[in-house]
């Protein structure tokens, strides 16, 4: 890992300069790309930047990551081999390893979008936790919601994409399928393995096994 401190926000649009600043030739900046760095930033090897990116103070990006139009606030940590594309993130989030965050996602503060998590066209309020192996598409997820392993937001009905709204403090157990369009109220608990096709009221507990 290679660290550099920037006294003020600094825009880099030259690959040679990028490599000189971090003391390694194992960083790539695609044509017409730029990165704005602020404060202390740590980068691994074989990272590729494209489009317009921004990394806040305390941010770190692990080996083999690809960042395209990624705006990361302070103290975000991107674990190795993650792909972040068209993303805006607040502070102190954890991404990856091997995650794929794409297509205009917005992430608040203190979230985890972890190992092998894929998200697209979704908004995540602060404190959302998705530790591993889930797909979230066309969704709006409320604060402090926990999404278990293997959860799938089923966002395509065969003709068009449909949306899902999940409230705050919701618990989605492992393997849950949410079939959009659907709305899950605050403080709901949906047990592992459930398939949900109808709206869930706030405070409800749902156990619906697949056969």
Short mmCIF file of the C-alpha atoms (twelve columns), coordinates in Angstrom:
data_MODEL
# 
_entry.id   MODEL 
# 
loop_
_atom_site.group_PDB 
_atom_site.id 
_atom_site.type_symbol 
_atom_site.label_atom_id 
_atom_site.label_alt_id 
_atom_site.label_comp_id 
_atom_site.label_asym_id 
_atom_site.label_seq_id 
_atom_site.Cartn_x 
_atom_site.Cartn_y 
_atom_site.Cartn_z 
_atom_site.pdbx_PDB_model_num 
ATOM 1   C CA . UNK A 1   0.000   0.000   0.000   1 
ATOM 2   C CA . UNK A 2   1.178   3.505   -0.837  1 
ATOM 3   C CA . UNK A 3   0.134   6.594   1.132   1 
ATOM 4   C CA . UNK A 4   0.306   10.291  0.338   1 
ATOM 5   C CA . UNK A 5   -0.926  13.358  2.211   1 
ATOM 6   C CA . UNK A 6   -2.476  16.251  0.290   1 
ATOM 7   C CA . UNK A 7   -2.539  19.541  2.166   1 
ATOM 8   C CA . UNK A 8   -5.499  20.707  0.088   1 
ATOM 9   C CA . UNK A 9   -7.800  19.030  -2.472  1 
ATOM 10  C CA . UNK A 10  -5.642  18.239  -5.479  1 
ATOM 11  C CA . UNK A 11  -6.844  17.228  -8.942  1 
ATOM 12  C CA . UNK A 12  -4.634  14.769  -10.810 1 
ATOM 13  C CA . UNK A 13  -5.229  14.134  -14.505 1 
ATOM 14  C CA . UNK A 14  -1.805  12.840  -15.497 1 
ATOM 15  C CA . UNK A 15  -0.876  9.192   -14.976 1 
ATOM 16  C CA . UNK A 16  2.834   9.922   -14.653 1 
ATOM 17  C CA . UNK A 17  2.205   12.450  -11.890 1 
ATOM 18  C CA . UNK A 18  -0.177  10.048  -10.131 1 
ATOM 19  C CA . UNK A 19  2.511   7.379   -10.068 1 
ATOM 20  C CA . UNK A 20  5.160   9.812   -8.866  1 
ATOM 21  C CA . UNK A 21  3.001   11.066  -5.989  1 
ATOM 22  C CA . UNK A 22  2.330   7.545   -4.695  1 
ATOM 23  C CA . UNK A 23  5.763   6.154   -5.520  1 
ATOM 24  C CA . UNK A 24  4.585   3.254   -7.690  1 
ATOM 25  C CA . UNK A 25  4.139   2.558   -11.407 1 
ATOM 26  C CA . UNK A 26  1.258   0.160   -10.702 1 
ATOM 27  C CA . UNK A 27  -1.531  2.748   -10.888 1 
ATOM 28  C CA . UNK A 28  -3.465  3.596   -14.047 1 
ATOM 29  C CA . UNK A 29  -5.389  6.679   -15.109 1 
ATOM 30  C CA . UNK A 30  -7.444  6.191   -18.257 1 
ATOM 31  C CA . UNK A 31  -7.631  8.804   -21.018 1 
ATOM 32  C CA . UNK A 32  -9.523  11.964  -20.002 1 
ATOM 33  C CA . UNK A 33  -9.820  10.693  -16.414 1 
ATOM 34  C CA . UNK A 34  -9.059  12.656  -13.258 1 
ATOM 35  C CA . UNK A 35  -8.923  12.071  -9.511  1 
ATOM 36  C CA . UNK A 36  -9.276  14.647  -6.742  1 
ATOM 37  C CA . UNK A 37  -7.453  13.654  -3.550  1 
ATOM 38  C CA . UNK A 38  -7.885  15.307  -0.149  1 
ATOM 39  C CA . UNK A 39  -5.926  14.667  3.052   1 
ATOM 40  C CA . UNK A 40  -4.255  11.314  3.650   1 
ATOM 41  C CA . UNK A 41  -5.040  8.724   0.952   1 
ATOM 42  C CA . UNK A 42  -3.779  5.149   0.677   1 
ATOM 43  C CA . UNK A 43  -3.754  3.157   -2.564  1 
ATOM 44  C CA . UNK A 44  -2.826  -0.429  -3.357  1 
ATOM 45  C CA . UNK A 45  -1.463  -1.774  -6.636  1 
ATOM 46  C CA . UNK A 46  -3.092  -2.306  -10.046 1 
ATOM 47  C CA . UNK A 47  -5.831  0.268   -9.410  1 
ATOM 48  C CA . UNK A 48  -7.529  1.825   -12.441 1 
ATOM 49  C CA . UNK A 49  -9.247  5.234   -12.350 1 
ATOM 50  C CA . UNK A 50  -11.568 6.411   -15.111 1 
ATOM 51  C CA . UNK A 51  -14.006 9.278   -15.488 1 
ATOM 52  C CA . UNK A 52  -13.990 11.818  -12.646 1 
ATOM 53  C CA . UNK A 53  -13.212 10.373  -9.224  1 
ATOM 54  C CA . UNK A 54  -12.815 11.889  -5.768  1 
ATOM 55  C CA . UNK A 55  -11.266 10.391  -2.618  1 
ATOM 56  C CA . UNK A 56  -11.660 12.100  0.750   1 
ATOM 57  C CA . UNK A 57  -9.205  12.188  3.621   1 
ATOM 58  C CA . UNK A 58  -8.529  8.811   5.187   1 
ATOM 59  C CA . UNK A 59  -9.795  6.890   2.168   1 
ATOM 60  C CA . UNK A 60  -8.044  3.698   1.132   1 
ATOM 61  C CA . UNK A 61  -8.410  1.575   -2.000  1 
ATOM 62  C CA . UNK A 62  -7.097  -1.982  -2.150  1 
ATOM 63  C CA . UNK A 63  -5.310  -3.897  -4.867  1 
ATOM 64  C CA . UNK A 64  -6.984  -4.486  -8.209  1 
ATOM 65  C CA . UNK A 65  -9.909  -2.081  -7.810  1 
ATOM 66  C CA . UNK A 66  -11.535 -0.209  -10.699 1 
ATOM 67  C CA . UNK A 67  -13.099 3.171   -9.931  1 
ATOM 68  C CA . UNK A 68  -15.194 5.026   -12.519 1 
ATOM 69  C CA . UNK A 69  -16.892 8.308   -11.612 1 
ATOM 70  C CA . UNK A 70  -16.651 7.334   -7.946  1 
ATOM 71  C CA . UNK A 71  -17.054 10.057  -5.323  1 
ATOM 72  C CA . UNK A 72  -15.902 8.734   -1.939  1 
ATOM 73  C CA . UNK A 73  -16.051 10.871  1.189   1 
ATOM 74  C CA . UNK A 74  -13.664 10.706  4.150   1 
ATOM 75  C CA . UNK A 75  -12.509 7.367   5.611   1 
ATOM 76  C CA . UNK A 76  -14.080 5.103   3.027   1 
ATOM 77  C CA . UNK A 77  -12.330 1.764   2.705   1 
ATOM 78  C CA . UNK A 78  -12.480 -0.169  -0.562  1 
ATOM 79  C CA . UNK A 79  -11.212 -3.702  -0.176  1 
ATOM 80  C CA . UNK A 80  -9.365  -5.465  -3.021  1 
ATOM 81  C CA . UNK A 81  -10.808 -6.279  -6.437  1 
ATOM 82  C CA . UNK A 82  -13.938 -4.178  -6.121  1 
ATOM 83  C CA . UNK A 83  -15.589 -2.266  -8.970  1 
ATOM 84  C CA . UNK A 84  -17.215 1.068   -8.124  1 
ATOM 85  C CA . UNK A 85  -18.935 2.849   -10.984 1 
ATOM 86  C CA . UNK A 86  -21.041 6.029   -10.883 1 
ATOM 87  C CA . UNK A 87  -21.212 6.020   -7.091  1 
ATOM 88  C CA . UNK A 88  -21.528 8.777   -4.497  1 
ATOM 89  C CA . UNK A 89  -20.674 7.727   -0.943  1 
ATOM 90  C CA . UNK A 90  -20.569 9.580   2.370   1 
ATOM 91  C CA . UNK A 91  -18.105 8.791   5.169   1 
ATOM 92  C CA . UNK A 92  -16.680 5.693   6.862   1 
ATOM 93  C CA . UNK A 93  -18.163 3.113   4.502   1 
ATOM 94  C CA . UNK A 94  -16.683 -0.303  3.796   1 
ATOM 95  C CA . UNK A 95  -16.846 -1.788  0.295   1 
ATOM 96  C CA . UNK A 96  -15.846 -5.281  -0.847  1 
ATOM 97  C CA . UNK A 97  -13.790 -7.242  -1.379  1 
ATOM 98  C CA . UNK A 98  -15.045 -8.255  -4.823  1 
ATOM 99  C CA . UNK A 99  -18.119 -6.002  -4.730  1 
ATOM 100 C CA . UNK A 100 -19.770 -4.413  -7.778  1 
ATOM 101 C CA . UNK A 101 -21.464 -1.077  -7.029  1 
ATOM 102 C CA . UNK A 102 -22.798 0.573   -10.190 1 
ATOM 103 C CA . UNK A 103 -25.271 2.785   -12.032 1 
ATOM 104 C CA . UNK A 104 -25.845 5.836   -9.855  1 
ATOM 105 C CA . UNK A 105 -25.943 4.289   -6.390  1 
ATOM 106 C CA . UNK A 106 -25.917 6.653   -3.406  1 
ATOM 107 C CA . UNK A 107 -24.534 5.460   -0.068  1 
ATOM 108 C CA . UNK A 108 -24.819 7.363   3.218   1 
ATOM 109 C CA . UNK A 109 -22.400 7.011   6.150   1 
ATOM 110 C CA . UNK A 110 -21.163 3.983   8.112   1 
ATOM 111 C CA . UNK A 111 -22.474 1.393   5.651   1 
ATOM 112 C CA . UNK A 112 -21.085 -2.018  4.698   1 
ATOM 113 C CA . UNK A 113 -21.488 -3.242  1.124   1 
ATOM 114 C CA . UNK A 114 -19.283 -6.232  1.527   1 
ATOM 115 C CA . UNK A 115 -17.885 -9.305  -0.168  1 
ATOM 116 C CA . UNK A 116 -19.481 -10.149 -3.531  1 
ATOM 117 C CA . UNK A 117 -22.318 -7.656  -3.017  1 
ATOM 118 C CA . UNK A 118 -23.797 -6.198  -6.212  1 
ATOM 119 C CA . UNK A 119 -25.962 -3.083  -6.225  1 
ATOM 120 C CA . UNK A 120 -27.453 -0.966  -8.992  1 
ATOM 121 C CA . UNK A 121 -29.611 2.169   -9.169  1 
ATOM 122 C CA . UNK A 122 -30.174 2.127   -5.404  1 
ATOM 123 C CA . UNK A 123 -30.016 4.472   -2.425  1 
ATOM 124 C CA . UNK A 124 -28.696 3.322   0.959   1 
ATOM 125 C CA . UNK A 125 -29.280 5.427   4.064   1 
ATOM 126 C CA . UNK A 126 -26.648 5.537   6.809   1 
ATOM 127 C CA . UNK A 127 -25.850 2.413   8.785   1 
ATOM 128 C CA . UNK A 128 -27.012 -0.171  6.234   1 
ATOM 129 C CA . UNK A 129 -25.144 -3.476  6.537   1 
ATOM 130 C CA . UNK A 130 -24.815 -6.002  3.684   1 
ATOM 131 C CA . UNK A 131 -21.842 -8.130  4.665   1 
ATOM 132 C CA . UNK A 132 -21.719 -10.563 1.745   1 
ATOM 133 C CA . UNK A 133 -23.328 -12.191 -1.308  1 
ATOM 134 C CA . UNK A 134 -26.462 -10.173 -2.055  1 
ATOM 135 C CA . UNK A 135 -28.022 -8.334  -5.002  1 
ATOM 136 C CA . UNK A 136 -29.864 -5.041  -4.512  1 
ATOM 137 C CA . UNK A 137 -31.365 -3.366  -7.577  1 
ATOM 138 C CA . UNK A 138 -33.696 -0.388  -8.008  1 
ATOM 139 C CA . UNK A 139 -34.166 -0.015  -4.260  1 
ATOM 140 C CA . UNK A 140 -34.314 2.578   -1.513  1 
ATOM 141 C CA . UNK A 141 -33.049 1.143   1.784   1 
ATOM 142 C CA . UNK A 142 -33.606 2.884   5.129   1 
ATOM 143 C CA . UNK A 143 -31.226 3.505   8.019   1 
ATOM 144 C CA . UNK A 144 -29.591 0.661   9.954   1 
ATOM 145 C CA . UNK A 145 -31.247 -2.045  7.877   1 
ATOM 146 C CA . UNK A 146 -29.406 -5.390  7.793   1 
ATOM 147 C CA . UNK A 147 -29.482 -7.458  4.608   1 
ATOM 148 C CA . UNK A 148 -28.346 -11.065 5.017   1 
ATOM 149 C CA . UNK A 149 -26.293 -13.301 2.762   1 
ATOM 150 C CA . UNK A 150 -27.939 -14.435 -0.442  1 
ATOM 151 C CA . UNK A 151 -30.738 -11.842 -0.367  1 
ATOM 152 C CA . UNK A 152 -31.998 -10.923 -3.838  1 
ATOM 153 C CA . UNK A 153 -34.083 -7.918  -4.788  1 
ATOM 154 C CA . UNK A 154 -36.002 -9.327  -7.762  1 
ATOM 155 C CA . UNK A 155 -36.356 -6.100  -9.734  1 
ATOM 156 C CA . UNK A 156 -37.356 -7.276  -13.237 1 
ATOM 157 C CA . UNK A 157 -40.816 -8.581  -14.033 1 
ATOM 158 C CA . UNK A 158 -40.045 -9.725  -17.564 1 
ATOM 159 C CA . UNK A 159 -40.992 -6.413  -19.145 1 
ATOM 160 C CA . UNK A 160 -39.470 -3.641  -17.057 1 
ATOM 161 C CA . UNK A 161 -37.586 -2.875  -13.864 1 
ATOM 162 C CA . UNK A 162 -39.639 -2.475  -10.695 1 
ATOM 163 C CA . UNK A 163 -38.681 -0.732  -7.449  1 
ATOM 164 C CA . UNK A 164 -38.413 -1.837  -3.836  1 
ATOM 165 C CA . UNK A 165 -38.610 0.368   -0.725  1 
ATOM 166 C CA . UNK A 166 -37.234 -0.972  2.545   1 
ATOM 167 C CA . UNK A 167 -37.729 1.040   5.718   1 
ATOM 168 C CA . UNK A 168 -35.373 1.689   8.615   1 
ATOM 169 C CA . UNK A 169 -34.200 -0.934  11.132  1 
ATOM 170 C CA . UNK A 170 -35.386 -3.817  8.952   1 
ATOM 171 C CA . UNK A 171 -33.839 -7.274  9.205   1 
ATOM 172 C CA . UNK A 172 -33.763 -9.409  6.049   1 
ATOM 173 C CA . UNK A 173 -32.591 -12.951 6.791   1 
ATOM 174 C CA . UNK A 174 -30.330 -14.994 4.549   1 
ATOM 175 C CA . UNK A 175 -31.772 -16.064 1.232   1 
ATOM 176 C CA . UNK A 176 -34.798 -13.755 1.279   1 
ATOM 177 C CA . UNK A 177 -36.324 -12.918 -2.123  1 
ATOM 178 C CA . UNK A 178 -38.119 -9.577  -2.436  1 
ATOM 179 C CA . UNK A 179 -40.237 -9.547  -5.587  1 
ATOM 180 C CA . UNK A 180 -40.759 -5.955  -6.754  1 
ATOM 181 C CA . UNK A 181 -42.725 -3.764  -6.733  1 
ATOM 182 C CA . UNK A 182 -42.880 -4.010  -2.972  1 
ATOM 183 C CA . UNK A 183 -42.626 -1.911  0.193   1 
ATOM 184 C CA . UNK A 184 -41.232 -3.170  3.518   1 
ATOM 185 C CA . UNK A 185 -42.137 -1.048  6.551   1 
ATOM 186 C CA . UNK A 186 -39.842 0.079   9.389   1 
ATOM 187 C CA . UNK A 187 -38.705 -2.466  11.996  1 
ATOM 188 C CA . UNK A 188 -39.952 -5.424  9.955   1 
ATOM 189 C CA . UNK A 189 -38.266 -8.792  10.314  1 
ATOM 190 C CA . UNK A 190 -38.313 -11.251 7.412   1 
ATOM 191 C CA . UNK A 191 -37.023 -14.708 8.242   1 
ATOM 192 C CA . UNK A 192 -34.367 -16.536 6.234   1 
ATOM 193 C CA . UNK A 193 -35.555 -18.218 3.063   1 
ATOM 194 C CA . UNK A 194 -38.778 -16.244 2.727   1 
ATOM 195 C CA . UNK A 195 -40.164 -15.143 -0.630  1 
ATOM 196 C CA . UNK A 196 -42.086 -11.884 -0.266  1 
ATOM 197 C CA . UNK A 197 -44.437 -10.710 -3.011  1 
ATOM 198 C CA . UNK A 198 -46.670 -8.292  -1.067  1 
ATOM 199 C CA . UNK A 199 -46.087 -5.178  1.024   1 
ATOM 200 C CA . UNK A 200 -45.058 -5.749  4.645   1 
ATOM 201 C CA . UNK A 201 -46.360 -3.450  7.384   1 
ATOM 202 C CA . UNK A 202 -44.040 -1.786  9.888   1 
ATOM 203 C CA . UNK A 203 -43.153 -3.989  12.846  1 
ATOM 204 C CA . UNK A 204 -44.304 -7.200  11.134  1 
ATOM 205 C CA . UNK A 205 -42.526 -10.540 11.359  1 
ATOM 206 C CA . UNK A 206 -42.710 -12.675 8.221   1 
ATOM 207 C CA . UNK A 207 -41.811 -16.353 7.866   1 
ATOM 208 C CA . UNK A 208 -42.700 -17.709 4.442   1 
ATOM 209 C CA . UNK A 209 -40.742 -20.754 3.391   1 
ATOM 210 C CA . UNK A 210 -40.093 -21.627 -0.215  1 
ATOM 211 C CA . UNK A 211 -41.236 -25.086 -1.320  1 
# 
